[in-house]
PDB file of C-alpha atoms in Angstrom:
ATOM      1  CA  UNK S   1      -6.453  46.755   0.064  1.00 40.00           C
ATOM      2  CA  UNK S   2      -7.928  49.298   2.470  1.00 60.00           C
ATOM      3  CA  UNK S   3      -9.570  52.475   1.210  1.00 85.00           C
ATOM      4  CA  UNK S   4      -8.252  54.593   4.059  1.00 89.00           C
ATOM      5  CA  UNK S   5      -5.087  55.527   5.887  1.00 93.00           C
ATOM      6  CA  UNK S   6      -4.369  56.522   9.479  1.00 94.00           C
ATOM      7  CA  UNK S   7      -2.686  59.794  10.394  1.00 93.00           C
ATOM      8  CA  UNK S   8      -1.315  60.622  13.863  1.00 92.00           C
ATOM      9  CA  UNK S   9      -2.559  63.438  16.065  1.00 92.00           C
ATOM     10  CA  UNK S  10      -1.259  64.563  19.448  1.00 88.00           C
ATOM     11  CA  UNK S  11      -1.202  62.345  22.519  1.00 84.00           C
ATOM     12  CA  UNK S  12      -1.173  59.076  20.594  1.00 88.00           C
ATOM     13  CA  UNK S  13      -4.505  59.857  18.957  1.00 91.00           C
ATOM     14  CA  UNK S  14      -5.253  59.191  15.290  1.00 94.00           C
ATOM     15  CA  UNK S  15      -7.646  60.074  12.517  1.00 96.00           C
ATOM     16  CA  UNK S  16      -8.791  57.836   9.676  1.00 96.00           C
ATOM     17  CA  UNK S  17      -8.707  59.560   6.282  1.00 95.00           C
ATOM     18  CA  UNK S  18      -9.376  58.599   2.687  1.00 92.00           C
ATOM     19  CA  UNK S  19      -8.630  60.117  -0.682  1.00 84.00           C
ATOM     20  CA  UNK S  20     -11.936  61.981  -0.562  1.00 80.00           C
ATOM     21  CA  UNK S  21     -11.795  62.805   3.142  1.00 82.00           C
ATOM     22  CA  UNK S  22      -8.554  64.513   4.011  1.00 86.00           C
ATOM     23  CA  UNK S  23      -7.821  67.663   5.970  1.00 91.00           C
ATOM     24  CA  UNK S  24      -5.508  70.608   5.558  1.00 92.00           C
ATOM     25  CA  UNK S  25      -4.029  73.545   7.391  1.00 94.00           C
ATOM     26  CA  UNK S  26      -7.348  75.397   7.243  1.00 96.00           C
ATOM     27  CA  UNK S  27      -9.010  72.810   9.514  1.00 96.00           C
ATOM     28  CA  UNK S  28      -6.208  73.031  12.063  1.00 95.00           C
ATOM     29  CA  UNK S  29      -6.341  76.832  12.051  1.00 97.00           C
ATOM     30  CA  UNK S  30     -10.124  76.857  12.446  1.00 97.00           C
ATOM     31  CA  UNK S  31      -9.947  74.415  15.363  1.00 95.00           C
ATOM     32  CA  UNK S  32      -7.434  76.688  17.062  1.00 95.00           C
ATOM     33  CA  UNK S  33      -9.327  79.892  16.217  1.00 97.00           C
ATOM     34  CA  UNK S  34     -12.555  78.543  17.734  1.00 96.00           C
ATOM     35  CA  UNK S  35     -10.785  77.201  20.873  1.00 92.00           C
ATOM     36  CA  UNK S  36     -13.822  75.845  22.758  1.00 92.00           C
ATOM     37  CA  UNK S  37     -13.957  76.238  26.487  1.00 88.00           C
ATOM     38  CA  UNK S  38     -14.609  73.269  28.739  1.00 85.00           C
ATOM     39  CA  UNK S  39     -18.180  74.406  29.299  1.00 87.00           C
ATOM     40  CA  UNK S  40     -18.954  74.766  25.578  1.00 92.00           C
ATOM     41  CA  UNK S  41     -21.441  72.478  23.868  1.00 94.00           C
ATOM     42  CA  UNK S  42     -20.362  72.370  20.253  1.00 96.00           C
ATOM     43  CA  UNK S  43     -21.583  71.337  16.814  1.00 97.00           C
ATOM     44  CA  UNK S  44     -19.190  71.031  13.884  1.00 98.00           C
ATOM     45  CA  UNK S  45     -21.027  71.372  10.569  1.00 98.00           C
ATOM     46  CA  UNK S  46     -19.513  69.796   7.432  1.00 96.00           C
ATOM     47  CA  UNK S  47     -17.325  67.801   9.816  1.00 97.00           C
ATOM     48  CA  UNK S  48     -15.938  65.491   7.105  1.00 95.00           C
ATOM     49  CA  UNK S  49     -13.863  62.848   8.821  1.00 96.00           C
ATOM     50  CA  UNK S  50     -14.249  64.688  12.127  1.00 96.00           C
ATOM     51  CA  UNK S  51     -10.896  66.442  12.132  1.00 96.00           C
ATOM     52  CA  UNK S  52     -11.955  69.573  14.052  1.00 95.00           C
ATOM     53  CA  UNK S  53     -13.642  67.732  16.962  1.00 95.00           C
ATOM     54  CA  UNK S  54     -10.783  65.224  17.039  1.00 95.00           C
ATOM     55  CA  UNK S  55      -8.267  68.053  17.322  1.00 94.00           C
ATOM     56  CA  UNK S  56     -10.239  69.600  20.168  1.00 93.00           C
ATOM     57  CA  UNK S  57     -10.157  66.305  22.036  1.00 91.00           C
ATOM     58  CA  UNK S  58      -6.361  66.104  21.903  1.00 85.00           C
ATOM     59  CA  UNK S  59      -4.562  66.633  25.193  1.00 64.00           C
ATOM     60  CA  UNK S  60      -5.538  66.029  28.782  1.00 56.00           C
ATOM     61  CA  UNK S  61      -8.290  68.599  29.215  1.00 53.00           C
ATOM     62  CA  UNK S  62     -11.698  67.013  28.571  1.00 53.00           C
ATOM     63  CA  UNK S  63     -14.207  68.936  26.511  1.00 62.00           C
ATOM     64  CA  UNK S  64     -17.955  68.915  26.545  1.00 66.00           C
ATOM     65  CA  UNK S  65     -19.552  66.563  24.061  1.00 84.00           C
ATOM     66  CA  UNK S  66     -19.156  67.572  20.410  1.00 95.00           C
ATOM     67  CA  UNK S  67     -21.579  66.659  17.632  1.00 97.00           C
ATOM     68  CA  UNK S  68     -20.331  66.439  14.058  1.00 98.00           C
ATOM     69  CA  UNK S  69     -22.796  66.852  11.188  1.00 98.00           C
ATOM     70  CA  UNK S  70     -21.870  65.370   7.814  1.00 97.00           C
ATOM     71  CA  UNK S  71     -23.885  64.465   4.718  1.00 95.00           C
ATOM     72  CA  UNK S  72     -21.400  62.049   3.093  1.00 94.00           C
ATOM     73  CA  UNK S  73     -21.663  58.434   4.317  1.00 94.00           C
ATOM     74  CA  UNK S  74     -17.977  57.690   3.656  1.00 94.00           C
ATOM     75  CA  UNK S  75     -16.873  60.591   5.848  1.00 95.00           C
ATOM     76  CA  UNK S  76     -19.256  59.526   8.613  1.00 96.00           C
ATOM     77  CA  UNK S  77     -17.863  55.989   8.493  1.00 96.00           C
ATOM     78  CA  UNK S  78     -14.289  57.226   8.833  1.00 97.00           C
ATOM     79  CA  UNK S  79     -15.185  59.633  11.649  1.00 97.00           C
ATOM     80  CA  UNK S  80     -16.843  56.804  13.568  1.00 97.00           C
ATOM     81  CA  UNK S  81     -13.780  54.614  13.051  1.00 97.00           C
ATOM     82  CA  UNK S  82     -11.644  57.396  14.550  1.00 97.00           C
ATOM     83  CA  UNK S  83     -14.069  57.778  17.456  1.00 97.00           C
ATOM     84  CA  UNK S  84     -13.844  54.071  18.214  1.00 97.00           C
ATOM     85  CA  UNK S  85     -10.058  53.967  17.844  1.00 96.00           C
ATOM     86  CA  UNK S  86      -9.579  56.926  20.200  1.00 95.00           C
ATOM     87  CA  UNK S  87     -12.235  55.903  22.708  1.00 94.00           C
ATOM     88  CA  UNK S  88     -14.199  59.110  22.178  1.00 93.00           C
ATOM     89  CA  UNK S  89     -17.685  57.620  22.232  1.00 91.00           C
ATOM     90  CA  UNK S  90     -18.805  59.636  25.256  1.00 90.00           C
ATOM     91  CA  UNK S  91     -17.429  62.923  23.934  1.00 92.00           C
ATOM     92  CA  UNK S  92     -17.944  62.916  20.157  1.00 95.00           C
ATOM     93  CA  UNK S  93     -20.809  61.696  17.988  1.00 96.00           C
ATOM     94  CA  UNK S  94     -21.425  62.002  14.257  1.00 98.00           C
ATOM     95  CA  UNK S  95     -24.824  62.559  12.654  1.00 98.00           C
ATOM     96  CA  UNK S  96     -25.273  61.584   9.018  1.00 97.00           C
ATOM     97  CA  UNK S  97     -27.658  64.289   7.878  1.00 96.00           C
ATOM     98  CA  UNK S  98     -28.154  67.361   5.721  1.00 97.00           C
ATOM     99  CA  UNK S  99     -27.431  70.560   7.656  1.00 96.00           C
ATOM    100  CA  UNK S 100     -30.235  72.201   5.693  1.00 97.00           C
ATOM    101  CA  UNK S 101     -32.593  69.945   7.658  1.00 97.00           C
ATOM    102  CA  UNK S 102     -30.835  70.326  10.994  1.00 97.00           C
ATOM    103  CA  UNK S 103     -34.095  70.921  12.877  1.00 98.00           C
ATOM    104  CA  UNK S 104     -35.017  67.273  12.274  1.00 97.00           C
ATOM    105  CA  UNK S 105     -31.946  66.039  14.137  1.00 97.00           C
ATOM    106  CA  UNK S 106     -30.807  68.459  16.854  1.00 98.00           C
ATOM    107  CA  UNK S 107     -32.559  70.699  19.384  1.00 98.00           C
ATOM    108  CA  UNK S 108     -33.019  74.421  18.906  1.00 98.00           C
ATOM    109  CA  UNK S 109     -30.805  76.957  20.721  1.00 98.00           C
ATOM    110  CA  UNK S 110     -28.958  74.433  22.897  1.00 97.00           C
ATOM    111  CA  UNK S 111     -25.349  74.991  21.777  1.00 97.00           C
ATOM    112  CA  UNK S 112     -22.755  77.612  22.635  1.00 96.00           C
ATOM    113  CA  UNK S 113     -20.404  76.998  19.697  1.00 97.00           C
ATOM    114  CA  UNK S 114     -20.903  76.067  16.045  1.00 98.00           C
ATOM    115  CA  UNK S 115     -18.000  75.651  13.644  1.00 98.00           C
ATOM    116  CA  UNK S 116     -17.852  74.984   9.924  1.00 97.00           C
ATOM    117  CA  UNK S 117     -15.130  74.500   7.339  1.00 96.00           C
ATOM    118  CA  UNK S 118     -17.535  74.942   4.418  1.00 93.00           C
ATOM    119  CA  UNK S 119     -17.192  74.468   0.673  1.00 90.00           C
ATOM    120  CA  UNK S 120     -15.144  77.362  -0.684  1.00 82.00           C
ATOM    121  CA  UNK S 121     -16.364  77.612  -4.273  1.00 59.00           C
ATOM    122  CA  UNK S 122     -19.757  78.623  -5.618  1.00 61.00           C
ATOM    123  CA  UNK S 123     -21.494  75.855  -7.539  1.00 49.00           C
ATOM    124  CA  UNK S 124     -19.937  75.600 -10.994  1.00 51.00           C
ATOM    125  CA  UNK S 125     -16.899  77.719 -10.057  1.00 46.00           C
ATOM    126  CA  UNK S 126     -13.356  76.788  -9.126  1.00 48.00           C
ATOM    127  CA  UNK S 127     -11.522  73.540  -9.840  1.00 51.00           C
ATOM    128  CA  UNK S 128     -13.802  70.705 -10.960  1.00 50.00           C
ATOM    129  CA  UNK S 129     -13.120  67.470  -9.074  1.00 49.00           C
ATOM    130  CA  UNK S 130     -13.478  64.068 -10.657  1.00 53.00           C
ATOM    131  CA  UNK S 131     -15.077  62.509  -7.586  1.00 49.00           C
ATOM    132  CA  UNK S 132     -18.437  63.417  -6.115  1.00 47.00           C
ATOM    133  CA  UNK S 133     -17.030  63.430  -2.588  1.00 44.00           C
ATOM    134  CA  UNK S 134     -14.410  66.053  -3.359  1.00 45.00           C
ATOM    135  CA  UNK S 135     -16.937  68.114  -5.300  1.00 41.00           C
ATOM    136  CA  UNK S 136     -19.300  68.192  -2.304  1.00 41.00           C
ATOM    137  CA  UNK S 137     -16.428  69.137   0.018  1.00 44.00           C
ATOM    138  CA  UNK S 138     -15.112  71.960  -2.183  1.00 47.00           C
ATOM    139  CA  UNK S 139     -18.151  73.361  -4.033  1.00 38.00           C
ATOM    140  CA  UNK S 140     -21.503  74.645  -2.835  1.00 47.00           C
ATOM    141  CA  UNK S 141     -23.557  71.880  -4.402  1.00 45.00           C
ATOM    142  CA  UNK S 142     -25.090  70.723  -1.089  1.00 68.00           C
ATOM    143  CA  UNK S 143     -24.870  73.873   1.056  1.00 83.00           C
ATOM    144  CA  UNK S 144     -23.694  77.475   0.969  1.00 93.00           C
ATOM    145  CA  UNK S 145     -22.938  80.262   3.443  1.00 94.00           C
ATOM    146  CA  UNK S 146     -26.623  81.089   3.848  1.00 95.00           C
ATOM    147  CA  UNK S 147     -27.410  77.460   4.722  1.00 96.00           C
ATOM    148  CA  UNK S 148     -24.553  77.279   7.236  1.00 97.00           C
ATOM    149  CA  UNK S 149     -25.557  80.497   8.989  1.00 97.00           C
ATOM    150  CA  UNK S 150     -29.220  79.499   9.021  1.00 98.00           C
ATOM    151  CA  UNK S 151     -28.327  76.181  10.680  1.00 98.00           C
ATOM    152  CA  UNK S 152     -26.068  77.992  13.156  1.00 98.00           C
ATOM    153  CA  UNK S 153     -28.884  80.412  14.045  1.00 98.00           C
ATOM    154  CA  UNK S 154     -31.134  77.447  14.837  1.00 98.00           C
ATOM    155  CA  UNK S 155     -28.482  75.706  16.960  1.00 98.00           C
ATOM    156  CA  UNK S 156     -26.939  78.586  18.898  1.00 98.00           C
ATOM    157  CA  UNK S 157     -28.023  79.935  22.232  1.00 98.00           C
ATOM    158  CA  UNK S 158     -28.218  83.712  22.568  1.00 98.00           C
ATOM    159  CA  UNK S 159     -24.596  84.845  22.795  1.00 98.00           C
ATOM    160  CA  UNK S 160     -23.284  81.645  21.212  1.00 98.00           C
ATOM    161  CA  UNK S 161     -20.458  81.748  18.683  1.00 98.00           C
ATOM    162  CA  UNK S 162     -20.211  80.704  15.036  1.00 98.00           C
ATOM    163  CA  UNK S 163     -16.648  80.212  13.778  1.00 98.00           C
ATOM    164  CA  UNK S 164     -15.869  79.387  10.176  1.00 97.00           C
ATOM    165  CA  UNK S 165     -13.188  79.785   7.548  1.00 97.00           C
ATOM    166  CA  UNK S 166     -13.495  80.825   3.921  1.00 96.00           C
ATOM    167  CA  UNK S 167     -11.530  82.230   1.028  1.00 96.00           C
ATOM    168  CA  UNK S 168     -10.958  86.001   1.484  1.00 96.00           C
ATOM    169  CA  UNK S 169     -12.792  86.907  -1.718  1.00 95.00           C
ATOM    170  CA  UNK S 170     -15.947  85.420  -0.181  1.00 95.00           C
ATOM    171  CA  UNK S 171     -15.744  87.357   3.087  1.00 97.00           C
ATOM    172  CA  UNK S 172     -18.616  89.634   2.064  1.00 96.00           C
ATOM    173  CA  UNK S 173     -20.855  86.600   1.509  1.00 95.00           C
ATOM    174  CA  UNK S 174     -20.026  85.322   4.989  1.00 97.00           C
ATOM    175  CA  UNK S 175     -20.652  88.635   6.747  1.00 97.00           C
ATOM    176  CA  UNK S 176     -23.932  89.219   4.907  1.00 97.00           C
ATOM    177  CA  UNK S 177     -25.120  85.668   5.652  1.00 97.00           C
ATOM    178  CA  UNK S 178     -24.250  86.023   9.330  1.00 98.00           C
ATOM    179  CA  UNK S 179     -26.058  89.333   9.739  1.00 98.00           C
ATOM    180  CA  UNK S 180     -29.102  88.003   7.889  1.00 98.00           C
ATOM    181  CA  UNK S 181     -29.416  85.393  10.642  1.00 98.00           C
ATOM    182  CA  UNK S 182     -28.778  87.749  13.549  1.00 98.00           C
ATOM    183  CA  UNK S 183     -25.176  86.590  14.041  1.00 98.00           C
ATOM    184  CA  UNK S 184     -22.941  89.635  14.384  1.00 98.00           C
ATOM    185  CA  UNK S 185     -19.355  89.310  13.046  1.00 98.00           C
ATOM    186  CA  UNK S 186     -17.000  89.998  15.962  1.00 98.00           C
ATOM    187  CA  UNK S 187     -13.523  88.754  14.989  1.00 98.00           C
ATOM    188  CA  UNK S 188     -11.709  88.138  11.710  1.00 98.00           C
ATOM    189  CA  UNK S 189      -8.177  86.978  10.992  1.00 98.00           C
ATOM    190  CA  UNK S 190      -6.503  86.720   7.614  1.00 98.00           C
ATOM    191  CA  UNK S 191      -3.972  83.978   6.896  1.00 98.00           C
ATOM    192  CA  UNK S 192      -1.101  84.366   4.419  1.00 98.00           C
ATOM    193  CA  UNK S 193       1.457  81.811   3.342  1.00 97.00           C
ATOM    194  CA  UNK S 194       4.429  84.127   3.853  1.00 96.00           C
ATOM    195  CA  UNK S 195       5.071  87.806   4.557  1.00 95.00           C
ATOM    196  CA  UNK S 196       4.090  89.961   1.597  1.00 94.00           C
ATOM    197  CA  UNK S 197       1.846  87.378  -0.063  1.00 96.00           C
ATOM    198  CA  UNK S 198      -1.908  87.757  -0.525  1.00 97.00           C
ATOM    199  CA  UNK S 199      -4.029  86.076   2.167  1.00 97.00           C
ATOM    200  CA  UNK S 200      -5.457  82.705   1.122  1.00 97.00           C
ATOM    201  CA  UNK S 201      -7.803  82.156   4.083  1.00 98.00           C
ATOM    202  CA  UNK S 202      -9.957  84.188   6.435  1.00 98.00           C
ATOM    203  CA  UNK S 203     -11.187  83.040   9.849  1.00 98.00           C
ATOM    204  CA  UNK S 204     -14.420  84.636  11.047  1.00 98.00           C
ATOM    205  CA  UNK S 205     -16.236  84.542  14.383  1.00 98.00           C
ATOM    206  CA  UNK S 206     -19.769  85.799  14.831  1.00 98.00           C
ATOM    207  CA  UNK S 207     -21.907  85.974  17.951  1.00 98.00           C
ATOM    208  CA  UNK S 208     -25.642  85.371  17.944  1.00 98.00           C
ATOM    209  CA  UNK S 209     -27.307  88.564  19.155  1.00 98.00           C
ATOM    210  CA  UNK S 210     -23.959  90.319  19.470  1.00 98.00           C
ATOM    211  CA  UNK S 211     -23.630  94.089  19.307  1.00 97.00           C
ATOM    212  CA  UNK S 212     -21.855  95.675  16.303  1.00 96.00           C
ATOM    213  CA  UNK S 213     -18.083  95.926  16.587  1.00 97.00           C
ATOM    214  CA  UNK S 214     -15.584  93.929  14.543  1.00 97.00           C
ATOM    215  CA  UNK S 215     -12.055  93.175  15.765  1.00 98.00           C
ATOM    216  CA  UNK S 216      -9.424  92.544  13.094  1.00 98.00           C
ATOM    217  CA  UNK S 217      -6.672  90.345  14.510  1.00 98.00           C
ATOM    218  CA  UNK S 218      -3.062  90.419  13.270  1.00 97.00           C
ATOM    219  CA  UNK S 219      -2.449  88.477  10.063  1.00 98.00           C
ATOM    220  CA  UNK S 220      -1.294  84.908  10.679  1.00 98.00           C
ATOM    221  CA  UNK S 221       1.773  83.990   8.571  1.00 98.00           C
ATOM    222  CA  UNK S 222       2.240  80.271   7.885  1.00 96.00           C
ATOM    223  CA  UNK S 223       5.896  80.279   6.770  1.00 96.00           C
ATOM    224  CA  UNK S 224       8.964  82.240   7.808  1.00 94.00           C
ATOM    225  CA  UNK S 225      11.519  83.782   5.428  1.00 91.00           C
ATOM    226  CA  UNK S 226      13.227  80.438   4.712  1.00 93.00           C
ATOM    227  CA  UNK S 227      10.055  78.467   4.055  1.00 92.00           C
ATOM    228  CA  UNK S 228       9.767  76.762   7.435  1.00 93.00           C
ATOM    229  CA  UNK S 229       6.706  77.000   9.656  1.00 94.00           C
ATOM    230  CA  UNK S 230       6.546  80.308  11.523  1.00 96.00           C
ATOM    231  CA  UNK S 231       6.835  80.283  15.308  1.00 94.00           C
ATOM    232  CA  UNK S 232       3.079  80.734  15.668  1.00 96.00           C
ATOM    233  CA  UNK S 233       2.329  77.875  13.263  1.00 95.00           C
ATOM    234  CA  UNK S 234       4.711  75.609  15.158  1.00 93.00           C
ATOM    235  CA  UNK S 235       2.931  76.512  18.368  1.00 92.00           C
ATOM    236  CA  UNK S 236      -0.490  75.780  16.864  1.00 93.00           C
ATOM    237  CA  UNK S 237       0.558  72.484  15.302  1.00 89.00           C
ATOM    238  CA  UNK S 238       2.322  71.503  18.492  1.00 86.00           C
ATOM    239  CA  UNK S 239      -1.016  71.551  20.326  1.00 82.00           C
ATOM    240  CA  UNK S 240      -2.609  69.073  17.953  1.00 85.00           C
ATOM    241  CA  UNK S 241      -0.084  67.167  15.874  1.00 70.00           C
ATOM    242  CA  UNK S 242       2.532  64.537  16.370  1.00 55.00           C
ATOM    243  CA  UNK S 243       5.594  66.608  17.265  1.00 46.00           C
ATOM    244  CA  UNK S 244       8.068  64.971  14.896  1.00 38.00           C
ATOM    245  CA  UNK S 245       5.682  65.221  11.963  1.00 50.00           C
ATOM    246  CA  UNK S 246       5.364  68.993  12.114  1.00 44.00           C
ATOM    247  CA  UNK S 247       8.987  69.755  13.044  1.00 45.00           C
ATOM    248  CA  UNK S 248      10.201  68.209   9.793  1.00 45.00           C
ATOM    249  CA  UNK S 249       8.436  70.825   7.690  1.00 43.00           C
TER     250      UNK S 249
END
């Protein structure tokens, strides 16, 4: 019996996932929010099974090489299986390392984009998971916002972007951590499940060495009034997912 399953992405591409290495709407929204340009050199911190780089590599337009950084061996194994299955070896690599020691593994100030879908809960807070893998993915036992922003400061060129997502109640932590590392918050976007509900996610972009000035984008609504994906969500999923899979929602 295998310990993983295969999920389809766009263009006949796939991703290998396991019980402890799955992805959700937040990863898809972050991939779309960051939207790397062809000239970008990118690092995805806390890459898990590599979902964000794999989404970027969907479609015909080639991207610059992406490096995923992940501390959990199981996630690295699955990401490398996806890389091999999709033939992405020249465009996507995974480093098994601790982002808190990123200077041992990657060069300083060589990247134009860093992304991270970090743990959402402070250590000891939130839902307690039975498995170590899920605990590491959800809780700040191995890294926190300060660690992520410190790693991004090391990696980013002057003017480079850091894009991450977080729970709205932790937005202050993110902004303070960014500014502490000289990364100026430039764009934020709240995400709500349906009109009138409280936001459950915030997407934040900061620019290393950027001047003050924060742009608040319109709230992204996941569902319409009858519980189906909104037009914008259908458009986003249509860029990355198997068409039939998302249309059934």
